[in-house]
Amino acid sequence: MADVVAAMLLCGSNHAPIAVCLPLDGHHAQNSRMRAQWEAGKPLSKQLWRRIVIAKIRWQAAILDANGISSSAFDLLARRVGSGDPDNVEAQAARRYWPLLMGEGFRRDRNADDINALLNYGYTVLRSLCARAVVASGLHPSIGVHHANRTNAFALADDLIEPFRPLVDALALRLVACGIDTVTPEAKRAFAGLIALDLPGADGTTTVAGAANRAAQSLARAFQSGQAADITLPTPPSALELAGLDSLLS
């Protein structure tokens, strides 16, 4: 029987990776990718973070547009993001985005039991997806390009999830509109189905899971090439494509 040269990923009950078992030889790509990731300089990391923030802001604009809300300011914000986002344009966009999408009285609170609980659950699902994609791409999940908390084992997943977060926001809004404002079994099923939602891509339609894997693989290439332009982040969907979220509510 031929040896199978593959990584074995062990996941916890929340589907997030908790351990990875690697073969001792035959995985030269993994060795070189982790080395390149570890040795990536600040300029590359800052340029990668710039692209991630721009993608997130453009996704926020797409979600607003799909809900009939003007996003004209977001194009300007995206163009103002510098290397490493020194002016924290990401936060400036968030301060505009949340009141426009959720209403003036909304406050993002990780400990609240309202729609925030739905957001927290949805982000956890996508964070797990991104963590799996990162590990499967031969990268170490704890070495981020921007997030760098010493106690965060999935800092790189927290970088990669950013453009995908608005998808959770859009689905949470739909759930609340259907009378689901807590983390019910119906809400859990909807968020679990989110990873199979079709998205536009440079090479045609792909799923959210496919887009996450592509982003992680391209990030590995960017570390190896030293070129931030090599990263491929998900393309913001149209209102018609976002209408696919309604199928998750049935």
Coordinates of N, CA and C in Angstrom, one line a residue:
M1 N 0.9 -1.2 0.0 CA 0.0 0.0 0.0 C 0.9 1.2 0.0
A2 N 0.6 2.2 -0.9 CA 1.5 3.4 -1.0 C 1.2 4.3 0.2
D3 N 2.3 5.0 0.6 CA 2.1 6.0 1.6 C 1.2 7.1 1.2
V4 N 0.4 7.6 2.1 CA -0.4 8.7 1.7 C 0.2 10.0 2.4
V5 N 0.6 10.9 1.6 CA 1.3 12.1 2.1 C 0.2 13.1 2.3
A6 N -0.3 13.3 3.5 CA -1.4 14.2 3.7 C -1.4 14.7 5.2
A7 N -2.0 15.8 5.4 CA -2.1 16.3 6.7 C -3.5 15.9 7.3
M8 N -3.5 15.5 8.6 CA -4.7 15.1 9.2 C -5.1 16.2 10.2
L9 N -6.3 16.8 10.0 CA -6.7 17.9 10.8 C -7.7 17.4 11.9
L10 N -7.5 17.7 13.1 CA -8.4 17.4 14.2 C -9.2 18.6 14.6
C11 N -10.5 18.5 14.6 CA -11.4 19.7 15.0 C -12.1 19.4 16.3
G12 N -12.4 20.5 16.9 CA -13.2 20.5 18.1 C -14.7 20.5 17.8
S13 N -15.5 20.5 18.9 CA -17.0 20.5 18.7 C -17.5 21.7 17.9
N14 N -16.8 22.8 17.9 CA -17.2 24.0 17.1 C -16.6 24.0 15.7
H15 N -16.0 22.8 15.3 CA -15.5 22.7 14.0 C -14.2 23.5 13.7
A16 N -13.7 24.1 14.7 CA -12.4 24.8 14.6 C -11.2 23.9 14.8
P17 N -10.1 24.0 14.0 CA -9.0 23.1 14.2 C -8.4 23.2 15.6
I18 N -8.1 22.1 16.2 CA -7.4 22.2 17.5 C -6.0 21.5 17.4
A19 N -5.8 20.7 16.4 CA -4.5 20.1 16.2 C -4.4 19.7 14.7
V20 N -3.1 19.6 14.3 CA -2.8 19.1 13.0 C -1.7 18.1 13.0
C21 N -1.9 16.9 12.4 CA -0.8 15.9 12.3 C -0.2 15.9 10.9
L22 N 1.1 16.0 10.8 CA 1.7 16.1 9.5 C 2.7 15.0 9.3
P23 N 2.9 14.5 8.1 CA 3.9 13.5 7.8 C 5.3 14.1 8.0
L24 N 6.3 13.2 8.4 CA 7.6 13.7 8.6 C 8.4 14.0 7.4
D25 N 8.0 13.4 6.2 CA 8.7 13.8 5.0 C 7.7 13.8 3.9
G26 N 8.1 14.4 2.8 CA 7.2 14.6 1.7 C 6.3 15.8 1.7
H27 N 6.5 16.6 2.7 CA 5.7 17.8 2.8 C 6.6 19.1 2.7
H28 N 7.4 19.1 1.6 CA 8.3 20.2 1.4 C 7.6 21.6 1.3
A29 N 6.4 21.5 0.6 CA 5.6 22.8 0.4 C 5.2 23.4 1.7
Q30 N 4.8 22.5 2.6 CA 4.4 23.0 3.9 C 5.5 23.6 4.7
N31 N 6.7 23.0 4.6 CA 7.9 23.5 5.3 C 8.2 24.9 4.7
S32 N 8.2 25.0 3.4 CA 8.6 26.3 2.8 C 7.6 27.4 3.0
R33 N 6.3 27.0 3.1 CA 5.2 28.0 3.3 C 5.3 28.5 4.7
M34 N 5.4 27.6 5.7 CA 5.5 28.1 7.1 C 6.8 29.0 7.3
R35 N 7.9 28.6 6.7 CA 9.1 29.4 6.8 C 8.9 30.8 6.2
A36 N 8.3 30.8 5.0 CA 8.0 32.1 4.3 C 7.1 32.9 5.2
Q37 N 6.1 32.3 5.8 CA 5.1 33.0 6.6 C 5.8 33.6 7.8
W38 N 6.7 32.8 8.5 CA 7.4 33.3 9.7 C 8.3 34.4 9.3
E39 N 8.9 34.3 8.1 CA 10.0 35.3 7.8 C 9.4 36.5 7.0
A40 N 8.1 36.5 6.8 CA 7.5 37.7 6.1 C 7.8 39.0 6.9
G41 N 8.2 40.0 6.1 CA 8.6 41.3 6.8 C 7.4 42.1 7.0
K42 N 7.5 43.2 7.8 CA 6.4 44.1 8.1 C 5.9 44.7 6.8
P43 N 6.7 45.1 5.9 CA 6.1 45.8 4.7 C 5.1 44.8 4.0
L44 N 5.4 43.6 3.8 CA 4.5 42.6 3.2 C 3.2 42.4 4.0
S45 N 3.4 42.3 5.3 CA 2.2 42.1 6.2 C 1.3 43.3 6.1
K46 N 1.9 44.5 6.1 CA 1.1 45.7 6.0 C 0.3 45.8 4.7
Q47 N 1.0 45.4 3.6 CA 0.3 45.5 2.3 C -0.8 44.4 2.2
L48 N -0.6 43.3 2.8 CA -1.6 42.2 2.9 C -2.8 42.7 3.7
W49 N -2.5 43.3 4.8 CA -3.6 43.8 5.6 C -4.4 44.9 4.9
R50 N -3.7 45.8 4.2 CA -4.4 46.8 3.4 C -5.4 46.2 2.4
R51 N -5.0 45.2 1.7 CA -5.9 44.5 0.8 C -7.0 43.9 1.5
I52 N -6.8 43.3 2.6 CA -7.9 42.7 3.4 C -8.9 43.7 3.8
V53 N -8.4 44.8 4.3 CA -9.3 45.9 4.8 C -10.1 46.5 3.6
I54 N -9.5 46.7 2.5 CA -10.2 47.2 1.3 C -11.3 46.2 0.9
A55 N -11.0 45.0 0.9 CA -12.0 43.9 0.5 C -13.1 44.0 1.5
K56 N -12.9 44.1 2.8 CA -13.9 44.1 3.8 C -14.8 45.3 3.5
I57 N -14.3 46.5 3.3 CA -15.1 47.7 3.1 C -15.9 47.6 1.9
R58 N -15.4 47.0 0.8 CA -16.2 46.8 -0.4 C -17.3 45.8 -0.2
W59 N -17.1 44.8 0.6 CA -18.1 43.9 1.0 C -19.2 44.6 1.8
Q60 N -18.8 45.5 2.7 CA -19.8 46.2 3.5 C -20.7 47.1 2.6
A61 N -20.0 47.7 1.6 CA -20.8 48.5 0.6 C -21.8 47.6 -0.2
A62 N -21.4 46.4 -0.6 CA -22.2 45.5 -1.3 C -23.5 45.1 -0.5
I63 N -23.3 44.9 0.8 CA -24.4 44.5 1.7 C -25.3 45.7 1.8
L64 N -24.8 46.9 2.0 CA -25.7 48.1 2.1 C -26.5 48.3 0.8
D65 N -25.8 48.2 -0.3 CA -26.5 48.3 -1.6 C -27.6 47.3 -1.8
A66 N -27.3 46.1 -1.4 CA -28.3 45.0 -1.5 C -29.5 45.3 -0.6
N67 N -29.4 46.1 0.4 CA -30.5 46.4 1.3 C -31.1 47.8 1.0
G68 N -30.7 48.3 -0.2 CA -31.3 49.6 -0.6 C -30.8 50.8 0.1
I69 N -29.6 50.7 0.7 CA -28.9 51.8 1.4 C -27.7 52.3 0.7
S70 N -27.6 53.6 0.5 CA -26.5 54.2 -0.2 C -25.2 53.9 0.5
S71 N -24.2 53.5 -0.4 CA -22.9 53.2 0.1 C -21.8 54.1 -0.5
S72 N -22.3 55.2 -1.0 CA -21.4 56.1 -1.8 C -20.1 56.5 -1.0
A73 N -20.2 56.6 0.3 CA -19.0 57.0 1.1 C -17.9 55.9 1.2
F74 N -18.4 54.6 0.9 CA -17.5 53.5 1.2 C -16.4 53.3 0.1
D75 N -16.7 53.8 -1.1 CA -15.7 53.7 -2.2 C -14.6 54.7 -1.8
L76 N -14.9 55.9 -1.3 CA -13.8 56.8 -0.9 C -13.0 56.2 0.3
L77 N -13.7 55.6 1.2 CA -13.0 55.0 2.4 C -12.1 53.9 1.9
A78 N -12.5 53.1 1.0 CA -11.7 52.0 0.5 C -10.4 52.6 -0.2
R79 N -10.5 53.7 -0.9 CA -9.4 54.3 -1.6 C -8.4 55.0 -0.6
R80 N -8.9 55.2 0.6 CA -8.1 55.9 1.6 C -7.2 54.9 2.5
V81 N -7.4 53.6 2.3 CA -6.7 52.7 3.1 C -5.3 52.6 2.7
G82 N -4.4 52.9 3.6 CA -2.9 52.8 3.3 C -2.3 51.5 3.8
S83 N -1.0 51.4 3.6 CA -0.3 50.2 4.0 C -0.4 50.0 5.5
G84 N -1.0 48.9 5.9 CA -1.1 48.7 7.4 C -2.3 49.4 8.0
D85 N -3.1 50.1 7.1 CA -4.2 50.9 7.6 C -3.8 51.8 8.8
P86 N -2.8 52.7 8.7 CA -2.4 53.5 9.8 C -3.5 54.5 10.3
D87 N -4.4 54.9 9.4 CA -5.5 55.8 9.9 C -6.7 55.1 10.4
N88 N -6.6 53.7 10.5 CA -7.7 52.9 11.0 C -9.0 53.2 10.2
V89 N -8.9 53.2 8.9 CA -10.1 53.4 8.1 C -11.1 52.3 8.3
E90 N -10.6 51.1 8.7 CA -11.5 50.0 9.0 C -12.5 50.4 10.0
A91 N -12.0 51.0 11.1 CA -12.9 51.4 12.2 C -13.8 52.6 11.7
Q92 N -13.3 53.5 10.9 CA -14.1 54.6 10.4 C -15.3 54.0 9.5
A93 N -15.0 53.0 8.7 CA -16.1 52.4 7.9 C -17.1 51.7 8.8
A94 N -16.6 51.0 9.9 CA -17.5 50.3 10.8 C -18.5 51.3 11.5
R95 N -18.0 52.5 11.8 CA -18.8 53.5 12.5 C -19.9 54.0 11.6
R96 N -19.7 53.9 10.3 CA -20.7 54.3 9.3 C -21.6 53.1 9.0
Y97 N -21.0 52.0 8.9 CA -21.7 50.8 8.4 C -22.8 50.3 9.4
W98 N -22.5 50.1 10.7 CA -23.4 49.5 11.6 C -24.7 50.3 11.7
P99 N -24.7 51.7 11.9 CA -25.9 52.4 12.0 C -26.7 52.4 10.7
L100 N -26.1 52.4 9.6 CA -26.8 52.3 8.3 C -27.5 51.0 8.1
L101 N -26.8 49.9 8.5 CA -27.4 48.6 8.3 C -28.4 48.2 9.3
M102 N -28.0 48.5 10.6 CA -28.8 47.9 11.7 C -29.7 49.0 12.4
G103 N -29.5 50.3 12.1 CA -30.3 51.3 12.7 C -29.4 52.1 13.7
E104 N -29.8 53.3 13.9 CA -29.0 54.2 14.8 C -28.8 53.7 16.2
G105 N -29.8 52.9 16.7 CA -29.7 52.5 18.1 C -28.8 51.2 18.3
F106 N -28.3 50.7 17.2 CA -27.5 49.4 17.3 C -26.1 49.7 17.9
R107 N -25.7 48.8 18.7 CA -24.3 48.8 19.3 C -23.8 47.4 19.2
R108 N -22.6 47.3 18.6 CA -22.0 46.0 18.5 C -21.5 45.6 19.8
D109 N -22.0 44.4 20.3 CA -21.7 44.0 21.7 C -21.6 42.5 21.7
R110 N -20.4 42.0 21.9 CA -20.1 40.5 21.9 C -20.9 39.8 23.0
N111 N -21.3 40.5 24.0 CA -22.0 39.9 25.2 C -23.5 40.0 25.2
A112 N -24.0 40.7 24.2 CA -25.5 41.0 24.1 C -26.2 39.8 23.6
D113 N -27.5 39.7 24.0 CA -28.4 38.6 23.6 C -29.3 38.9 22.4
D114 N -29.2 40.1 21.8 CA -30.1 40.4 20.7 C -29.5 39.9 19.4
I115 N -29.6 40.7 18.3 CA -29.0 40.3 17.1 C -27.5 40.1 17.2
N116 N -26.9 40.7 18.2 CA -25.4 40.4 18.4 C -25.1 39.0 18.6
A117 N -26.0 38.2 19.3 CA -25.8 36.8 19.5 C -25.8 36.1 18.2
L118 N -26.6 36.4 17.2 CA -26.6 35.8 15.9 C -25.3 36.2 15.2
L119 N -24.9 37.4 15.3 CA -23.6 37.8 14.7 C -22.5 37.0 15.2
N120 N -22.4 36.9 16.6 CA -21.3 36.1 17.2 C -21.3 34.7 16.7
Y121 N -22.5 34.0 16.6 CA -22.5 32.6 16.2 C -22.1 32.5 14.8
G122 N -22.6 33.4 13.9 CA -22.2 33.3 12.5 C -20.7 33.6 12.3
Y123 N -20.1 34.5 13.0 CA -18.7 34.8 12.9 C -17.9 33.5 13.3
T124 N -18.4 32.8 14.3 CA -17.7 31.6 14.8 C -17.7 30.6 13.7
V125 N -18.8 30.4 13.0 CA -18.9 29.4 11.9 C -17.8 29.8 10.8
L126 N -17.8 31.1 10.4 CA -16.9 31.5 9.4 C -15.4 31.5 9.8
R127 N -15.2 31.8 11.1 CA -13.8 31.7 11.7 C -13.3 30.3 11.6
S128 N -14.2 29.3 11.9 CA -13.8 27.9 11.9 C -13.5 27.5 10.4
L129 N -14.3 28.0 9.5 CA -14.0 27.7 8.1 C -12.6 28.3 7.6
C130 N -12.4 29.5 8.0 CA -11.1 30.2 7.7 C -9.9 29.5 8.3
A131 N -10.1 29.0 9.6 CA -9.0 28.3 10.3 C -8.7 27.0 9.6
R132 N -9.7 26.3 9.1 CA -9.5 25.1 8.4 C -8.8 25.3 7.1
A133 N -9.2 26.4 6.4 CA -8.5 26.7 5.1 C -7.1 27.1 5.3
V134 N -6.8 27.8 6.4 CA -5.4 28.3 6.6 C -4.5 27.0 6.9
V135 N -5.0 26.1 7.8 CA -4.2 25.0 8.1 C -4.0 24.1 6.9
A136 N -5.1 23.9 6.1 CA -5.0 23.0 4.9 C -4.1 23.6 3.8
S137 N -3.8 24.9 3.9 CA -3.0 25.6 2.9 C -1.5 25.5 3.3
G138 N -1.2 24.9 4.5 CA 0.2 24.7 4.9 C 0.7 25.9 5.7
L139 N -0.2 26.7 6.2 CA 0.2 27.9 7.0 C -0.1 27.6 8.5
H140 N 0.6 28.4 9.3 CA 0.4 28.2 10.8 C -0.7 29.3 11.2
P141 N -1.8 28.8 11.8 CA -2.9 29.7 12.1 C -2.6 30.8 13.1
S142 N -1.6 30.6 14.0 CA -1.3 31.5 15.0 C -0.5 32.7 14.6
I143 N 0.1 32.7 13.4 CA 1.0 33.7 12.9 C 0.2 34.6 11.9
G144 N -0.4 35.7 12.4 CA -1.2 36.6 11.6 C -0.4 37.7 10.9
V145 N -1.1 38.3 10.0 CA -0.5 39.5 9.3 C -0.9 40.8 10.0
H146 N -2.0 40.8 10.8 CA -2.3 41.9 11.6 C -2.7 41.6 13.0
H147 N -3.6 40.6 13.2 CA -3.9 40.1 14.5 C -2.7 39.4 15.1
A148 N -2.4 39.8 16.3 CA -1.1 39.3 16.9 C -1.2 39.0 18.4
N149 N -2.4 38.8 18.9 CA -2.5 38.5 20.4 C -1.8 37.2 20.7
R150 N -1.0 37.2 21.7 CA -0.2 36.0 22.1 C -1.1 34.8 22.4
T151 N -2.3 35.1 22.9 CA -3.2 34.0 23.3 C -4.1 33.6 22.2
N152 N -4.0 34.2 21.1 CA -4.9 33.8 20.0 C -4.2 32.8 19.1
A153 N -4.8 31.6 19.1 CA -4.2 30.5 18.3 C -4.6 30.5 16.9
F154 N -5.5 31.4 16.5 CA -6.0 31.5 15.2 C -6.0 32.9 14.6
A155 N -4.9 33.6 14.9 CA -4.8 35.0 14.5 C -4.9 35.1 12.9
L156 N -4.3 34.2 12.2 CA -4.4 34.3 10.7 C -5.8 34.1 10.2
A157 N -6.5 33.2 10.9 CA -7.9 33.0 10.5 C -8.7 34.3 10.8
D158 N -8.4 35.0 11.9 CA -9.0 36.3 12.2 C -8.7 37.4 11.2
D159 N -7.5 37.3 10.5 CA -7.2 38.2 9.4 C -8.1 37.8 8.2
L160 N -8.1 36.5 7.9 CA -8.7 36.1 6.6 C -10.3 36.2 6.7
I161 N -10.9 36.2 7.8 CA -12.3 36.2 7.9 C -12.9 37.6 7.6
E162 N -12.1 38.6 7.7 CA -12.6 40.0 7.6 C -13.5 40.3 6.4
P163 N -13.1 39.9 5.2 CA -14.0 40.2 4.1 C -15.3 39.4 4.1
F164 N -15.3 38.3 4.8 CA -16.5 37.4 4.8 C -17.5 37.9 5.9
R165 N -17.1 38.7 6.8 CA -18.0 39.0 7.9 C -19.3 39.7 7.5
P166 N -19.3 40.5 6.5 CA -20.6 41.1 6.1 C -21.7 40.1 5.6
L167 N -21.2 38.9 5.2 CA -22.2 37.9 4.8 C -23.0 37.5 6.0
V168 N -22.3 37.4 7.2 CA -23.0 37.0 8.4 C -24.0 38.1 8.8
D169 N -23.6 39.4 8.6 CA -24.5 40.5 8.9 C -25.7 40.4 8.1
A170 N -25.6 40.2 6.8 CA -26.7 40.1 5.9 C -27.7 39.0 6.3
L171 N -27.1 37.8 6.6 CA -28.0 36.7 7.0 C -28.7 36.9 8.4
A172 N -27.9 37.5 9.3 CA -28.5 37.8 10.6 C -29.8 38.8 10.4
L173 N -29.6 39.8 9.5 CA -30.8 40.7 9.3 C -32.0 39.9 8.7
R174 N -31.7 39.0 7.9 CA -32.8 38.2 7.3 C -33.5 37.3 8.3
L175 N -32.7 36.7 9.2 CA -33.2 35.9 10.3 C -34.1 36.7 11.2
V176 N -33.7 37.9 11.6 CA -34.5 38.8 12.4 C -35.8 39.1 11.7
A177 N -35.7 39.4 10.4 CA -36.9 39.7 9.7 C -37.9 38.6 9.7
C178 N -37.4 37.4 9.8 CA -38.3 36.2 9.9 C -38.7 35.8 11.3
G179 N -38.4 36.7 12.2 CA -38.8 36.5 13.6 C -37.8 35.6 14.4
I180 N -36.6 35.4 13.9 CA -35.6 34.6 14.6 C -34.6 35.6 15.1
D181 N -34.6 35.9 16.4 CA -33.7 36.9 16.9 C -32.8 36.3 18.0
T182 N -32.8 35.0 18.2 CA -31.8 34.3 19.1 C -31.2 33.1 18.3
V183 N -30.2 32.5 18.9 CA -29.5 31.4 18.3 C -30.3 30.1 18.4
T184 N -31.3 30.0 17.6 CA -32.2 28.8 17.6 C -31.6 27.7 16.7
P185 N -32.1 26.5 16.7 CA -31.7 25.5 15.7 C -31.8 25.9 14.3
E186 N -32.9 26.7 14.0 CA -33.1 27.2 12.7 C -32.0 28.2 12.3
A187 N -31.6 29.0 13.2 CA -30.5 29.9 12.9 C -29.2 29.2 12.7
K188 N -28.9 28.2 13.5 CA -27.7 27.4 13.4 C -27.6 26.7 12.0
R189 N -28.8 26.2 11.6 CA -28.8 25.5 10.3 C -28.5 26.5 9.2
A190 N -29.1 27.7 9.3 CA -28.9 28.8 8.3 C -27.4 29.2 8.2
F191 N -26.8 29.4 9.3 CA -25.3 29.8 9.3 C -24.5 28.6 8.9
A192 N -24.8 27.4 9.2 CA -24.1 26.2 8.7 C -24.1 26.1 7.2
G193 N -25.3 26.5 6.6 CA -25.4 26.5 5.2 C -24.7 27.6 4.5
L194 N -24.3 28.6 5.2 CA -23.7 29.8 4.6 C -22.4 29.4 3.8
I195 N -21.7 28.4 4.3 CA -20.4 28.1 3.7 C -20.6 27.5 2.3
A196 N -21.9 27.1 1.9 CA -22.1 26.5 0.6 C -22.8 27.6 -0.3
L197 N -22.9 28.8 0.2 CA -23.5 29.9 -0.7 C -22.6 30.2 -1.9
D198 N -23.2 30.3 -3.0 CA -22.5 30.7 -4.2 C -22.0 32.1 -4.2
L199 N -20.8 32.3 -4.6 CA -20.2 33.7 -4.7 C -19.6 33.9 -6.1
P200 N -19.5 35.1 -6.5 CA -18.7 35.3 -7.8 C -17.2 35.2 -7.5
G201 N -16.5 34.8 -8.6 CA -15.1 34.7 -8.5 C -14.4 35.0 -9.8
A202 N -13.1 35.2 -9.7 CA -12.3 35.5 -11.0 C -12.5 34.4 -12.0
D203 N -12.6 33.1 -11.5 CA -12.7 32.0 -12.5 C -14.1 31.4 -12.5
G204 N -15.1 32.2 -12.2 CA -16.4 31.7 -12.2 C -17.0 31.6 -10.8
T205 N -18.2 31.1 -10.7 CA -18.9 31.0 -9.4 C -18.2 29.9 -8.5
T206 N -18.1 30.3 -7.3 CA -17.6 29.3 -6.3 C -18.4 29.5 -5.0
T207 N -18.2 28.6 -4.0 CA -18.9 28.7 -2.8 C -18.1 29.5 -1.8
V208 N -18.7 29.9 -0.7 CA -18.0 30.6 0.4 C -16.8 29.8 0.8
A209 N -17.0 28.5 1.0 CA -15.9 27.6 1.4 C -14.8 27.6 0.4
G210 N -15.2 27.5 -0.9 CA -14.2 27.6 -2.0 C -13.4 28.9 -2.0
A211 N -14.1 30.0 -1.7 CA -13.5 31.3 -1.7 C -12.5 31.4 -0.6
A212 N -12.8 30.8 0.6 CA -11.9 30.8 1.7 C -10.7 30.0 1.5
N213 N -10.9 28.9 0.8 CA -9.7 28.0 0.5 C -8.8 28.7 -0.5
R214 N -9.4 29.4 -1.5 CA -8.7 30.1 -2.5 C -7.9 31.3 -1.9
A215 N -8.5 32.0 -0.9 CA -7.9 33.1 -0.3 C -6.7 32.6 0.5
A216 N -6.8 31.5 1.2 CA -5.7 30.9 2.1 C -4.6 30.4 1.2
Q217 N -4.9 29.7 0.1 CA -3.9 29.2 -0.8 C -3.1 30.4 -1.4
S218 N -3.8 31.4 -1.8 CA -3.2 32.6 -2.5 C -2.4 33.4 -1.4
L219 N -2.8 33.4 -0.2 CA -2.0 34.0 0.9 C -0.7 33.3 1.1
A220 N -0.7 31.9 1.0 CA 0.5 31.2 1.1 C 1.4 31.5 -0.1
R221 N 0.9 31.7 -1.3 CA 1.7 32.1 -2.4 C 2.3 33.5 -2.2
A222 N 1.5 34.4 -1.6 CA 2.0 35.7 -1.4 C 3.2 35.7 -0.4
F223 N 3.1 34.9 0.6 CA 4.2 34.8 1.6 C 5.5 34.3 0.9
Q224 N 5.3 33.4 0.0 CA 6.4 32.8 -0.7 C 7.0 33.7 -1.8
S225 N 6.2 34.5 -2.4 CA 6.6 35.4 -3.5 C 7.1 36.7 -3.0
G226 N 6.5 37.1 -1.8 CA 6.8 38.4 -1.2 C 6.0 39.5 -1.9
Q227 N 4.9 39.1 -2.6 CA 4.1 40.0 -3.4 C 2.7 40.0 -2.8
A228 N 2.2 41.1 -2.2 CA 0.9 41.2 -1.7 C -0.2 41.0 -2.7
A229 N 0.2 41.4 -4.0 CA -0.8 41.3 -5.1 C -1.2 39.9 -5.4
D230 N -0.5 38.9 -4.9 CA -0.8 37.5 -5.1 C -2.0 37.0 -4.4
I231 N -2.4 37.7 -3.3 CA -3.5 37.3 -2.6 C -4.8 37.5 -3.4
T232 N -5.7 36.5 -3.3 CA -7.0 36.6 -4.0 C -8.1 36.5 -3.0
L233 N -8.7 37.7 -2.8 CA -9.8 37.8 -1.8 C -11.2 37.7 -2.4
P234 N -12.2 37.3 -1.7 CA -13.5 37.2 -2.3 C -14.1 38.4 -2.9
T235 N -14.7 38.3 -4.1 CA -15.3 39.4 -4.8 C -16.6 39.8 -4.2
P236 N -16.9 41.0 -3.9 CA -18.2 41.4 -3.4 C -19.4 41.0 -4.3
P237 N -20.4 40.3 -3.7 CA -21.5 39.8 -4.5 C -22.5 40.9 -4.9
S238 N -23.3 40.7 -5.9 CA -24.3 41.6 -6.3 C -25.6 41.3 -5.4
A239 N -26.6 42.2 -5.5 CA -27.8 42.0 -4.8 C -28.5 40.7 -5.2
L240 N -28.4 40.4 -6.5 CA -29.0 39.1 -7.0 C -28.3 37.9 -6.4
E241 N -27.0 38.0 -6.3 CA -26.3 36.9 -5.7 C -26.6 36.7 -4.2
L242 N -26.7 37.9 -3.5 CA -27.0 37.9 -2.1 C -28.4 37.4 -1.8
A243 N -29.3 37.4 -2.8 CA -30.6 36.9 -2.7 C -30.6 35.4 -2.4
G244 N -29.5 34.7 -2.7 CA -29.3 33.3 -2.4 C -29.4 33.0 -0.9
L245 N -29.2 34.1 -0.1 CA -29.3 33.9 1.4 C -30.7 33.5 1.8
D246 N -31.7 33.9 1.0 CA -33.1 33.6 1.4 C -33.3 32.0 1.4
S247 N -32.5 31.3 0.5 CA -32.7 29.9 0.5 C -32.3 29.2 1.8
L248 N -31.4 29.9 2.6 CA -31.0 29.3 3.8 C -32.0 29.4 4.9
L249 N -33.1 30.1 4.7 CA -34.1 30.3 5.7 C -35.2 29.3 5.7
S250 N -35.2 28.5 4.6 CA -36.3 27.6 4.5 C -36.0 26.2 5.2

